[in-house]
Tab-separated table of C-alpha atoms in Angstrom:
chain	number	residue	atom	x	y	z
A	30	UNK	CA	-63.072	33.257	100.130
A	31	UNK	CA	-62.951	35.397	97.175
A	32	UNK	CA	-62.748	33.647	93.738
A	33	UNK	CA	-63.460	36.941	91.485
A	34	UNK	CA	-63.055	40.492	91.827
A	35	UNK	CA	-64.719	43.654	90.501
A	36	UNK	CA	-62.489	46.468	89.595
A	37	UNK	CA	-65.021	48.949	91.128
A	38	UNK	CA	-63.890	47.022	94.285
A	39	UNK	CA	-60.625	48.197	94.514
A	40	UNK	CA	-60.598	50.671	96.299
A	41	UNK	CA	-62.547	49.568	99.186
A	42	UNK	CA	-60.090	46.250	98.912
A	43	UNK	CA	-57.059	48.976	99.184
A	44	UNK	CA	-58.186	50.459	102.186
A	45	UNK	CA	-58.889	47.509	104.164
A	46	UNK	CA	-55.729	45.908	103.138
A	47	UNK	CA	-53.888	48.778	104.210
A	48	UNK	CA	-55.868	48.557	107.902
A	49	UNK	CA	-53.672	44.983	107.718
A	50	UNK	CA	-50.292	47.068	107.229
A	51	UNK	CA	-50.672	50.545	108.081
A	52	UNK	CA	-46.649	50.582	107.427
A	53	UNK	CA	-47.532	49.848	104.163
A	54	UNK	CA	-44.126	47.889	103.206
A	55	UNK	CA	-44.894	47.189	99.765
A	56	UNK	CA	-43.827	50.911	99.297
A	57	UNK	CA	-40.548	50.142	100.750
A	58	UNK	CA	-39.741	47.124	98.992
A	59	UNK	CA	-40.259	49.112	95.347
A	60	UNK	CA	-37.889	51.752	96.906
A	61	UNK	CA	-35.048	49.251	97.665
A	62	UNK	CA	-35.612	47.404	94.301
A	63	UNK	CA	-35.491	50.963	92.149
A	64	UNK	CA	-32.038	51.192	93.706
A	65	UNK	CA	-31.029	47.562	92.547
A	66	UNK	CA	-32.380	48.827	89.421
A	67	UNK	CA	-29.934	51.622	88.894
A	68	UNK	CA	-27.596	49.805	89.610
A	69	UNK	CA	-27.808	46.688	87.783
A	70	UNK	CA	-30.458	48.017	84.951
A	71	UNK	CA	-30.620	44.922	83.093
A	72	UNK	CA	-32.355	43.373	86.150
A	73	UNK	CA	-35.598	45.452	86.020
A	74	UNK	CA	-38.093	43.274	84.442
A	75	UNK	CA	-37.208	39.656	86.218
A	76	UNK	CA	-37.081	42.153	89.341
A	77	UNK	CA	-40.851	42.993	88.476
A	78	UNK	CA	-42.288	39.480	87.548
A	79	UNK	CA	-40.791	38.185	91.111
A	80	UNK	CA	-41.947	41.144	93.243
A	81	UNK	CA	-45.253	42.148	90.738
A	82	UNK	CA	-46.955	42.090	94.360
A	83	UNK	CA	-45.056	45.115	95.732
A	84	UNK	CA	-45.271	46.885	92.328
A	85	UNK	CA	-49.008	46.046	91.546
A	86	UNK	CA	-49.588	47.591	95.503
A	87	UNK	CA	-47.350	50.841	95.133
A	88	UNK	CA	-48.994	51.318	91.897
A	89	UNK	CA	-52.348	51.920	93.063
A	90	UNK	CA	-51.199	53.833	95.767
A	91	UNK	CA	-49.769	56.307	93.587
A	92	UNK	CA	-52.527	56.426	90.891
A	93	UNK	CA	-55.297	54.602	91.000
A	94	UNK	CA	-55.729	52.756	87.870
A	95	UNK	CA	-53.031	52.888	85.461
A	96	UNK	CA	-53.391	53.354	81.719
A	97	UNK	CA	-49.871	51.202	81.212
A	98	UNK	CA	-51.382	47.953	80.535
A	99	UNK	CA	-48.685	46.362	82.368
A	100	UNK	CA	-49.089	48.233	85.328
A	101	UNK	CA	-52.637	47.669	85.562
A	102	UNK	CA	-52.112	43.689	84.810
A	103	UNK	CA	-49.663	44.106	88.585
A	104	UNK	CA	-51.844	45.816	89.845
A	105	UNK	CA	-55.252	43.519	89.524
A	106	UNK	CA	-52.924	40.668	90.346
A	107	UNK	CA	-52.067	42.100	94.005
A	108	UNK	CA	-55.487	43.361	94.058
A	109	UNK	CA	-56.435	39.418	93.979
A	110	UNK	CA	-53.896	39.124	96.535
A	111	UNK	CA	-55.145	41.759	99.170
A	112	UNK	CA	-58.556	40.686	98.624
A	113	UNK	CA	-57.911	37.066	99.252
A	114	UNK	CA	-55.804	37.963	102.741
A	115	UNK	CA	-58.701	40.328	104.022
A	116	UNK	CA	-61.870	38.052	103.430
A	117	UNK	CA	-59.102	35.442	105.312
A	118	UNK	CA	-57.942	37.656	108.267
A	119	UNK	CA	-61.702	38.567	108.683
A	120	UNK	CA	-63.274	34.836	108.600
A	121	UNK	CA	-60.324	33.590	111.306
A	122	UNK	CA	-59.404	33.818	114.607
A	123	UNK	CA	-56.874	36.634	115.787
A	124	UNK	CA	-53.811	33.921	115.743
A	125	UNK	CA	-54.617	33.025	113.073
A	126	UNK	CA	-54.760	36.228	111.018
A	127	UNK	CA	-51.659	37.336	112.959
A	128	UNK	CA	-50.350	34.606	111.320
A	129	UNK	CA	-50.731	35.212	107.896
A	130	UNK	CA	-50.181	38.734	107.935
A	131	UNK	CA	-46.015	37.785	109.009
A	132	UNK	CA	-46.745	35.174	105.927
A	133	UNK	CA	-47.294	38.078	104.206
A	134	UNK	CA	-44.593	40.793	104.656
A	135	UNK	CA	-42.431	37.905	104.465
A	136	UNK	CA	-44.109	37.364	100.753
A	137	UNK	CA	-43.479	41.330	100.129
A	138	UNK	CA	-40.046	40.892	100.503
A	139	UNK	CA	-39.036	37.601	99.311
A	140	UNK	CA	-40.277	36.514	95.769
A	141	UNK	CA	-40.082	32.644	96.955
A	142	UNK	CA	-42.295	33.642	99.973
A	143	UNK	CA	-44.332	35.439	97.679
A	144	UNK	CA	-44.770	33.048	94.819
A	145	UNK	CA	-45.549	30.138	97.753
A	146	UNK	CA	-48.319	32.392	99.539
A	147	UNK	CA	-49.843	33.468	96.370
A	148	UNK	CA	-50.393	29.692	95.332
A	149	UNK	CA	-51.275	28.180	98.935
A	150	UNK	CA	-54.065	31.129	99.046
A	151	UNK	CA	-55.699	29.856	95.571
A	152	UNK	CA	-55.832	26.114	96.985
A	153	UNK	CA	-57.466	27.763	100.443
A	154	UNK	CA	-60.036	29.656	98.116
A	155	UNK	CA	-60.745	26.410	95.922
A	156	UNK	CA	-61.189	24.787	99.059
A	157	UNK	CA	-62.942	26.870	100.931
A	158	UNK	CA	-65.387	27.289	97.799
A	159	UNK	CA	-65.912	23.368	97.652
A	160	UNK	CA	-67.166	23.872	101.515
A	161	UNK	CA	-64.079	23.299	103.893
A	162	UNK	CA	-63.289	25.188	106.426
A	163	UNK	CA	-58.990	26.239	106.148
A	164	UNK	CA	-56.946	26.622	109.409
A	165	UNK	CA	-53.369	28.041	108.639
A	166	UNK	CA	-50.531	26.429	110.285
A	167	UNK	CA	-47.290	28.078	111.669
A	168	UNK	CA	-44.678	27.424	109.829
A	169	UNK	CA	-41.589	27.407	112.136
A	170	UNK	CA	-43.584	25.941	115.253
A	171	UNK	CA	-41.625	22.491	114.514
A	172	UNK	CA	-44.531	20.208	114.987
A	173	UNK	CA	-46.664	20.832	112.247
A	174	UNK	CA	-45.571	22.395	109.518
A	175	UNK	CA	-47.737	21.470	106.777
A	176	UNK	CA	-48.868	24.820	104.721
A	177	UNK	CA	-52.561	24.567	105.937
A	178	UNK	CA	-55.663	21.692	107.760
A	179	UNK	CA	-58.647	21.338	105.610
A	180	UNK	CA	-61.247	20.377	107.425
A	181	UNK	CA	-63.979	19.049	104.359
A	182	UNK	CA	-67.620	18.373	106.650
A	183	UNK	CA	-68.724	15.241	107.410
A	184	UNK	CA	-65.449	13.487	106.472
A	185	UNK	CA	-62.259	14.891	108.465
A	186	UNK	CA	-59.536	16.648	108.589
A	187	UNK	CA	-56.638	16.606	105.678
A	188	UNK	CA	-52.993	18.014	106.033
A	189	UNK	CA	-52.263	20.046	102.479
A	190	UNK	CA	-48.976	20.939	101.786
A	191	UNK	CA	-48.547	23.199	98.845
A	192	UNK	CA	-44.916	23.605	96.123
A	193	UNK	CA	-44.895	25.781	93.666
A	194	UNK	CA	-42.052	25.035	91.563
A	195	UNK	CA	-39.916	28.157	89.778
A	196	UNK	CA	-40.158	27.664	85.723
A	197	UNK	CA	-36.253	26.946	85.822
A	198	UNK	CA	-36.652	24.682	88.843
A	199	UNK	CA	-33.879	21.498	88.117
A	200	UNK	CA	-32.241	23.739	85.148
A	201	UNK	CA	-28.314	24.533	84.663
A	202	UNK	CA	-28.961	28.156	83.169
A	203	UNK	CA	-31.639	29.750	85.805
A	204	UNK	CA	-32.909	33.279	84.715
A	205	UNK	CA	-31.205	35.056	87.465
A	206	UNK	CA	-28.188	33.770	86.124
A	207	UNK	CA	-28.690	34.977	82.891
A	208	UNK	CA	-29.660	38.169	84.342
A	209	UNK	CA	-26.191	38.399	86.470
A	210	UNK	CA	-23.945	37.354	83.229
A	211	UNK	CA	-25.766	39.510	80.939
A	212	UNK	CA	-24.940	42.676	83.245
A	213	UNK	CA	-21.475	41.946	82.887
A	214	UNK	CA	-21.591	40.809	79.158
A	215	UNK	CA	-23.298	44.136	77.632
A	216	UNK	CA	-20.784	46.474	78.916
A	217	UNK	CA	-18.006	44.471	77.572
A	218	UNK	CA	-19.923	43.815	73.742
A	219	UNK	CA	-20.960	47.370	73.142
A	220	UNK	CA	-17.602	48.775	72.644
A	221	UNK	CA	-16.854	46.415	70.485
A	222	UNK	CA	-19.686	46.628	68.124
A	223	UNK	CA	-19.318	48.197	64.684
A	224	UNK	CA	-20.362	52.044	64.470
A	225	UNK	CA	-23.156	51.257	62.335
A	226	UNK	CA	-26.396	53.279	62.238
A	227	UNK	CA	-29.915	51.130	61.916
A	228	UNK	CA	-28.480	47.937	62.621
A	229	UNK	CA	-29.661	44.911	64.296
A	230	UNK	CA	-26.980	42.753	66.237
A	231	UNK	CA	-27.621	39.569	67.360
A	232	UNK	CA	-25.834	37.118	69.323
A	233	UNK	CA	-27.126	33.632	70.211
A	234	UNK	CA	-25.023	31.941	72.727
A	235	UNK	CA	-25.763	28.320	73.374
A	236	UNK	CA	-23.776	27.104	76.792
A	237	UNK	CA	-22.865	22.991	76.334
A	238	UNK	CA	-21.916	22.793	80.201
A	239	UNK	CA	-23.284	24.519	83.397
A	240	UNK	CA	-23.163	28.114	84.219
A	241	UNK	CA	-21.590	29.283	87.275
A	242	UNK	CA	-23.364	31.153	89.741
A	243	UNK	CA	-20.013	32.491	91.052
A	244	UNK	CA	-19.459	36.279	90.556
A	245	UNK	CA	-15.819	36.178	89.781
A	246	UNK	CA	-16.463	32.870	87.076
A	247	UNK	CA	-19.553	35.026	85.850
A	248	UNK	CA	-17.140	38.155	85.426
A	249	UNK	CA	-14.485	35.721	83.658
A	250	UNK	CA	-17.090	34.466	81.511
A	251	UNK	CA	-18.250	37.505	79.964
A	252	UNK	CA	-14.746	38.631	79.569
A	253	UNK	CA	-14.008	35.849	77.280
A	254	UNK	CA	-17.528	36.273	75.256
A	255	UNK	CA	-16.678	40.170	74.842
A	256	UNK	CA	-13.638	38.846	73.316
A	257	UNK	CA	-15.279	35.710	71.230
A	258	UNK	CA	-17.995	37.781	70.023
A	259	UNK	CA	-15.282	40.555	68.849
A	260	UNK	CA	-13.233	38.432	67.138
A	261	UNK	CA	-16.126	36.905	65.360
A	262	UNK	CA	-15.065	33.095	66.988
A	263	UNK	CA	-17.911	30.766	66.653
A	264	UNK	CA	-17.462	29.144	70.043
A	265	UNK	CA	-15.593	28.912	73.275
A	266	UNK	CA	-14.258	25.307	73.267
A	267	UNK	CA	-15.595	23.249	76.154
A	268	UNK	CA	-17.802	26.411	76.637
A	269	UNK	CA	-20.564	27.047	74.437
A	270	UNK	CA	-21.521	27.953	70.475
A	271	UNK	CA	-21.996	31.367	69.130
A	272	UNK	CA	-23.980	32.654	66.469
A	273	UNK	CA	-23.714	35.908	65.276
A	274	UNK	CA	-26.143	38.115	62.878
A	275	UNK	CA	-25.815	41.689	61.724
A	276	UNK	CA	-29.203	42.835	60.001
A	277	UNK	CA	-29.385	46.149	58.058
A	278	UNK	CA	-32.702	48.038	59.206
A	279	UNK	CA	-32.442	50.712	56.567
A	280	UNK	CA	-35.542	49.696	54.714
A	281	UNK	CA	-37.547	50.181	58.089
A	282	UNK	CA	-39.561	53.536	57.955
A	283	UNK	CA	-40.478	53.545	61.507
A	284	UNK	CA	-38.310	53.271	64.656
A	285	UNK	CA	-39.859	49.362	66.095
A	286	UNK	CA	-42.302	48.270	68.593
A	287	UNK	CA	-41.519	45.865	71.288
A	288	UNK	CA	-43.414	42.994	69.666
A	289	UNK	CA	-41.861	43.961	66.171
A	290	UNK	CA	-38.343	43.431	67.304
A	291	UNK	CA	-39.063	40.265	68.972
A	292	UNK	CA	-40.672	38.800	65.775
A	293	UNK	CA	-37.501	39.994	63.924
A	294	UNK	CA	-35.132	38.747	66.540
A	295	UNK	CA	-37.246	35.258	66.797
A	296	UNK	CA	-36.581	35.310	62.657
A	297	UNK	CA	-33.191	35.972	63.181
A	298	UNK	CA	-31.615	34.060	65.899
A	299	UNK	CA	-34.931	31.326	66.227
A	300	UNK	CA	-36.946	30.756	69.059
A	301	UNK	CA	-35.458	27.829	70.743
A	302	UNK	CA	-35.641	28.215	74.971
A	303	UNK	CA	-33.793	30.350	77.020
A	304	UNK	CA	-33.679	33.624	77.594
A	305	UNK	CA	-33.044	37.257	75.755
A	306	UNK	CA	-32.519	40.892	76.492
A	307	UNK	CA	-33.166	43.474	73.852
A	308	UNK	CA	-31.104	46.524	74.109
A	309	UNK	CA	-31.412	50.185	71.917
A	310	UNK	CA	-28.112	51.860	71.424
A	311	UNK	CA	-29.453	54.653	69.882
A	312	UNK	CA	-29.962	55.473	65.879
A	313	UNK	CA	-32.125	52.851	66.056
A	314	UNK	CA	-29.838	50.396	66.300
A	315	UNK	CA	-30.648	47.101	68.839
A	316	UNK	CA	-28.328	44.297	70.393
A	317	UNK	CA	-30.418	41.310	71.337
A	318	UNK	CA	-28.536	38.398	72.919
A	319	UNK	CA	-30.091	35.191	73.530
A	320	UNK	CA	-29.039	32.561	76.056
A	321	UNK	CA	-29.893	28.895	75.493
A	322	UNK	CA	-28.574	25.698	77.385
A	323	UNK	CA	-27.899	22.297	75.935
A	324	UNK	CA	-27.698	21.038	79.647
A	325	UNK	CA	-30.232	18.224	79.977
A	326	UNK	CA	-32.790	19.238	82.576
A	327	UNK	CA	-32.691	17.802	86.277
A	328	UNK	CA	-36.493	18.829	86.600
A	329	UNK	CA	-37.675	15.479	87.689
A	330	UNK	CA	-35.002	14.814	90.029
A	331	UNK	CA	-35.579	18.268	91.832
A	332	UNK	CA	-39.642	17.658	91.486
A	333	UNK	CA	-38.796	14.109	93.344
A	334	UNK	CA	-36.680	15.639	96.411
A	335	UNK	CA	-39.604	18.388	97.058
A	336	UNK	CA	-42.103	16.170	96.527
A	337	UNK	CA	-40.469	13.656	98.669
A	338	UNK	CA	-39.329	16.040	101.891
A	339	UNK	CA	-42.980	17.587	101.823
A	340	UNK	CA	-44.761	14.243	102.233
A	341	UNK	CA	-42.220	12.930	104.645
A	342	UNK	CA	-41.095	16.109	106.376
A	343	UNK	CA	-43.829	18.191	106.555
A	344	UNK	CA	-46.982	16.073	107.044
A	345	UNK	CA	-47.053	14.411	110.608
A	346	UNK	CA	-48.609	11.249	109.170
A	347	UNK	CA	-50.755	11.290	111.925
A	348	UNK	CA	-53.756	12.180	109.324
A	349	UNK	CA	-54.138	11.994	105.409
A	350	UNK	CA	-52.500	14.549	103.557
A	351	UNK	CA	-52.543	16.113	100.338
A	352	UNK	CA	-49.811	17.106	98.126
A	353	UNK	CA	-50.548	20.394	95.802
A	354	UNK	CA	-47.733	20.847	93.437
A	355	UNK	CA	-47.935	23.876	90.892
A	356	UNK	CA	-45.483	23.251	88.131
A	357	UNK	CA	-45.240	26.760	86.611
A	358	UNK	CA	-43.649	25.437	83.127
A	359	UNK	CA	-46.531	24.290	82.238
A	360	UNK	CA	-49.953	26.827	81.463
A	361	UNK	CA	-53.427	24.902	81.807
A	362	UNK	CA	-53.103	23.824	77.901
A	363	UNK	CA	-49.415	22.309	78.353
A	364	UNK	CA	-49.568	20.428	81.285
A	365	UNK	CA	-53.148	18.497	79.618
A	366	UNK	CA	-51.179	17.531	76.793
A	367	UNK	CA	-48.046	16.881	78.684
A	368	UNK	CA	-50.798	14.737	81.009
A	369	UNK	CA	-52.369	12.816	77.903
A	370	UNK	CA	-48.762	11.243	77.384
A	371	UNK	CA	-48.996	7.426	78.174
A	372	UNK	CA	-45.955	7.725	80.274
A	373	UNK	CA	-44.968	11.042	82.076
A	374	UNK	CA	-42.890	12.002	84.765
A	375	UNK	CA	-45.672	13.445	86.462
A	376	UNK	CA	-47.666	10.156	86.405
A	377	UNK	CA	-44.466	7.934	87.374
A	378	UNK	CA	-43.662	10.512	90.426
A	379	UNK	CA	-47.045	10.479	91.926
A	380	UNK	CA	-47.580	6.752	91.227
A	381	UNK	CA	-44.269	6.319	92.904
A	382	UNK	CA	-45.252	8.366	96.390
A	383	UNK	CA	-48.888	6.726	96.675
A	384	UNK	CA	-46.960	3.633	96.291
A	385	UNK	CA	-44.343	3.717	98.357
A	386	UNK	CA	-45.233	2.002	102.235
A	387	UNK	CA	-43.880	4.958	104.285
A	388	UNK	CA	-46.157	7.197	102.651
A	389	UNK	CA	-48.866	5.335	103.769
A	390	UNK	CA	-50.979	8.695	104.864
A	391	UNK	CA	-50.852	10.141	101.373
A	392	UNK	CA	-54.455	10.447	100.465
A	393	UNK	CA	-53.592	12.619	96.871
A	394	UNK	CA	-51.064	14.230	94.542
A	395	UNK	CA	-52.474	16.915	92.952
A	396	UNK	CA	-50.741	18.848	90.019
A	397	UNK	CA	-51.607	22.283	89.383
A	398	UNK	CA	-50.829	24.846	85.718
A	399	UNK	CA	-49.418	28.312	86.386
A	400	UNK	CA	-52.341	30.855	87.016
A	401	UNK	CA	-54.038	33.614	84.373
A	402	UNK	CA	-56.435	35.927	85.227
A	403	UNK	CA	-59.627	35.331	83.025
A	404	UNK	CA	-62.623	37.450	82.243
A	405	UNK	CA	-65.689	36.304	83.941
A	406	UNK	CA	-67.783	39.096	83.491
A	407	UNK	CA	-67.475	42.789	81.997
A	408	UNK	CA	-65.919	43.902	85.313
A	409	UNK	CA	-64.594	40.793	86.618
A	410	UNK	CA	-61.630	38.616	86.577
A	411	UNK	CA	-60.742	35.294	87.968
A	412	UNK	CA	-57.404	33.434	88.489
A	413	UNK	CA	-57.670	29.897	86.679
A	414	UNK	CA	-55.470	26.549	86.692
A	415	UNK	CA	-56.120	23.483	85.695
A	416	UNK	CA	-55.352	20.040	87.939
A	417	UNK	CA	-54.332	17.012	86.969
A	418	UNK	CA	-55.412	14.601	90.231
A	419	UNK	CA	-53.561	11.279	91.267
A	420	UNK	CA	-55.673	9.620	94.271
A	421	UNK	CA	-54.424	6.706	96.889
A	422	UNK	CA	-55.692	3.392	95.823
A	423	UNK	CA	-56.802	2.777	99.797
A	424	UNK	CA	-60.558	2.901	99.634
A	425	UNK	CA	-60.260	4.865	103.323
A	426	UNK	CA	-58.573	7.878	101.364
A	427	UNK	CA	-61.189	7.491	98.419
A	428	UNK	CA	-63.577	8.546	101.254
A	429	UNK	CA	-62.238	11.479	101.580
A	430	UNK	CA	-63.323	12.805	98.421
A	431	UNK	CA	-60.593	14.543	97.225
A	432	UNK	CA	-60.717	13.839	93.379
A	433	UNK	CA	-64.320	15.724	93.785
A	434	UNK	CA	-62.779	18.262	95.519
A	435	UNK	CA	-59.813	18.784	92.968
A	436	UNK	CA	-61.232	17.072	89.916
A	437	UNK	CA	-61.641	14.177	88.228
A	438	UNK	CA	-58.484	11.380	89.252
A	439	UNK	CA	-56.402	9.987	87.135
């Protein structure tokens, strides 16, 4: 399977993807999410990180290569993608390529579905680069429905189950929340904003309790910020804190770039997690509003129950199996040094599941960083993670090699 790709490749990759899906439904899918768009503006860029497939796709089918550096960045990222499905499709049986391609217009259209497939096809290329031949399973057959069987040679057959767990998996304020309260909140703020030309306004808005996902609550919510943040009230009791900052940008000669405003807003309102939307209203004046949560994080609990249902649920037990978990939180860097802590959730989890009796058939847990695309050559790029292996004790499962296969064990 492919583990780099030339740009110069493109093309050809294009055309046999679309031989795959002559419907071409990624074109679709960016036509139903422009009208979310108008509708709900503030949504567009979380609506392009979760669908960057669709958008990377229609991208090159309208232009080739873009000169928007964003653009481009989608579109090498489903060029990855295609690539990966047609050297797959081509190398497998007619099942099983039939298959994969509903795995993928299901990934088109859903961003979990797409997020999943994306990660289960880098663990098929690692694989299938350390020499073992990858059968995909079906998902819904109700027998087996571990992600894929990895047969490594002279050894045996493995069951891998891949996770790929959302940044904001286990938290109280998820992004699309923020998105959803945000689109009610701006409408309500701007009118009550001073007429000031050149201005910066920020609001920071630090939530002590959980954030509905209910539409009405949401609506309530931002009612009673519109009318906080107007009255210059410092919190909403029970609620949350608010901090407010009005900057005077006279003394700026030039209207700002992107990354100056975030450095000024970062200097402003700090840089403590969460989330922020950045908003012009003309004369060169900006709202930013930043949404933190003081919530403690239910991370490991969440990690536990997937974790938990996949070995359990998903594997038949009837061979060893693998568990691939990609904690997107963490970047390669992160998730070493969060590894190099003595204790660590992600040590006492996996210790926990190769421990436990029941789980007896659990050969590995295997924890994988997000992805990034890194240069390999002048005109090549290559998705990279780093793993952070947990092997059975049972000398049987040592013989499977799997801490070769993945990395060194821990």
């Amino acid at each position: 399977m492919r583990t780099d790709l030339r740009e110069d490749e493109f093309s050809e990759i294009y055309r046999a993807f679309t031989g795959l899906f002559p419907d071409k439904p990624w074109l679709k899918r960016v036509s139903n999410l422009q009208h979310q768009i108008n509708e709900t503006p503030t949504v567009q860029s979380l609506l392009w990180k979760q669908n960057v497939l669709a958008y990377g796709l229609e991208a090159f089918d309208r232009h080739g290569k873009s000169p928007e550096p964003e653009v481009w960045e989608a579109t090498k990222q489903a060029m990855v993608f295609a690539a990966q499905i047609v050297q797959v499709c081509g190398d497998s049986a007619p099942e099983n390529a039939r298959k994969l391609c509903r795995r993928v217009l299901h990934a088109i259209n859903k961003p979990d579905g797409a997020r999943g497939l994306r990660f289960e096809l880098s663990v098929a290329t690692h694989l299938s680069r350390e020499g073992c031949g990858i059968t995909w399973m079906e998902e819904d057959n109700g027998v087996e429905t571990f992600d894929m069987l990895a047969t490594i040679p002279g050894v045996g057959a493995v069951e891998v189950e891949c996770k790929s767990l959302s940044v904001d998996k286990g938290e109280s304020l998820t992004e699309e929340v923020f998105y959803a309260l945000t689109h009610r909140l701006l409408p309500l703020i701007e009118p009550k904003l001073p007429e000031l030309k050149r201005h910066f306004y920020g609001i920071s808005i630090t939530f002590t309790d959980k954030v509905s996902e209910s539409a009405a609550e949401l609506a309530q919510l931002a009612a009673e910020l519109a009318d906080a943040v107007s009255a210059g009230e410092r919190e909403l009791v029970g609620v949350c804190t608010i901090n407010l900052r009005l900057c005077n940008l006279q003394s700026m000669q030039h209207e700002p770039s992107v990354d100056e405003l975030i450095t000024f807003a970062n200097e402003q309102l700090g840089i403590d997690p969460g989330y922020r939307v950045i908003k012009s209203l003309g004369d060169q004046g900006y709202l930013v509003i930043d949404v933190q949560s003081l919530v403690p994080s239910k991370f490991d609990a969440a990690l536990g129950k997937v974790a938990k249902d996949a070995v359990r649920k998903q594997m038949t037990g009837k061979r060893p199996g693998c568990l691939v978990i990609r904690v997107e939180r963490h970047s390669g860097p992160t998730l070493e040094a969060f590894a190099e802590e003595e204790i660590n959730s992600l040590a006492r989890r996996a210790t926990k599941l190769l421990g436990n009796p029941d789980n007896a058939h659990l050969a590995a847990v295997v924890f994988v960083s997000a992805p990034s695309l890194e240069r390999t050559s002048e005109s090549s790029e290559s998705e990279q993670s780093r793993t952070y292996v947990f092997d059975s004790p049972s000398e049987e499962h040592q013989s499977l090699g799997l801490s070769r296969i993945f990395g060194v064990a821990n």
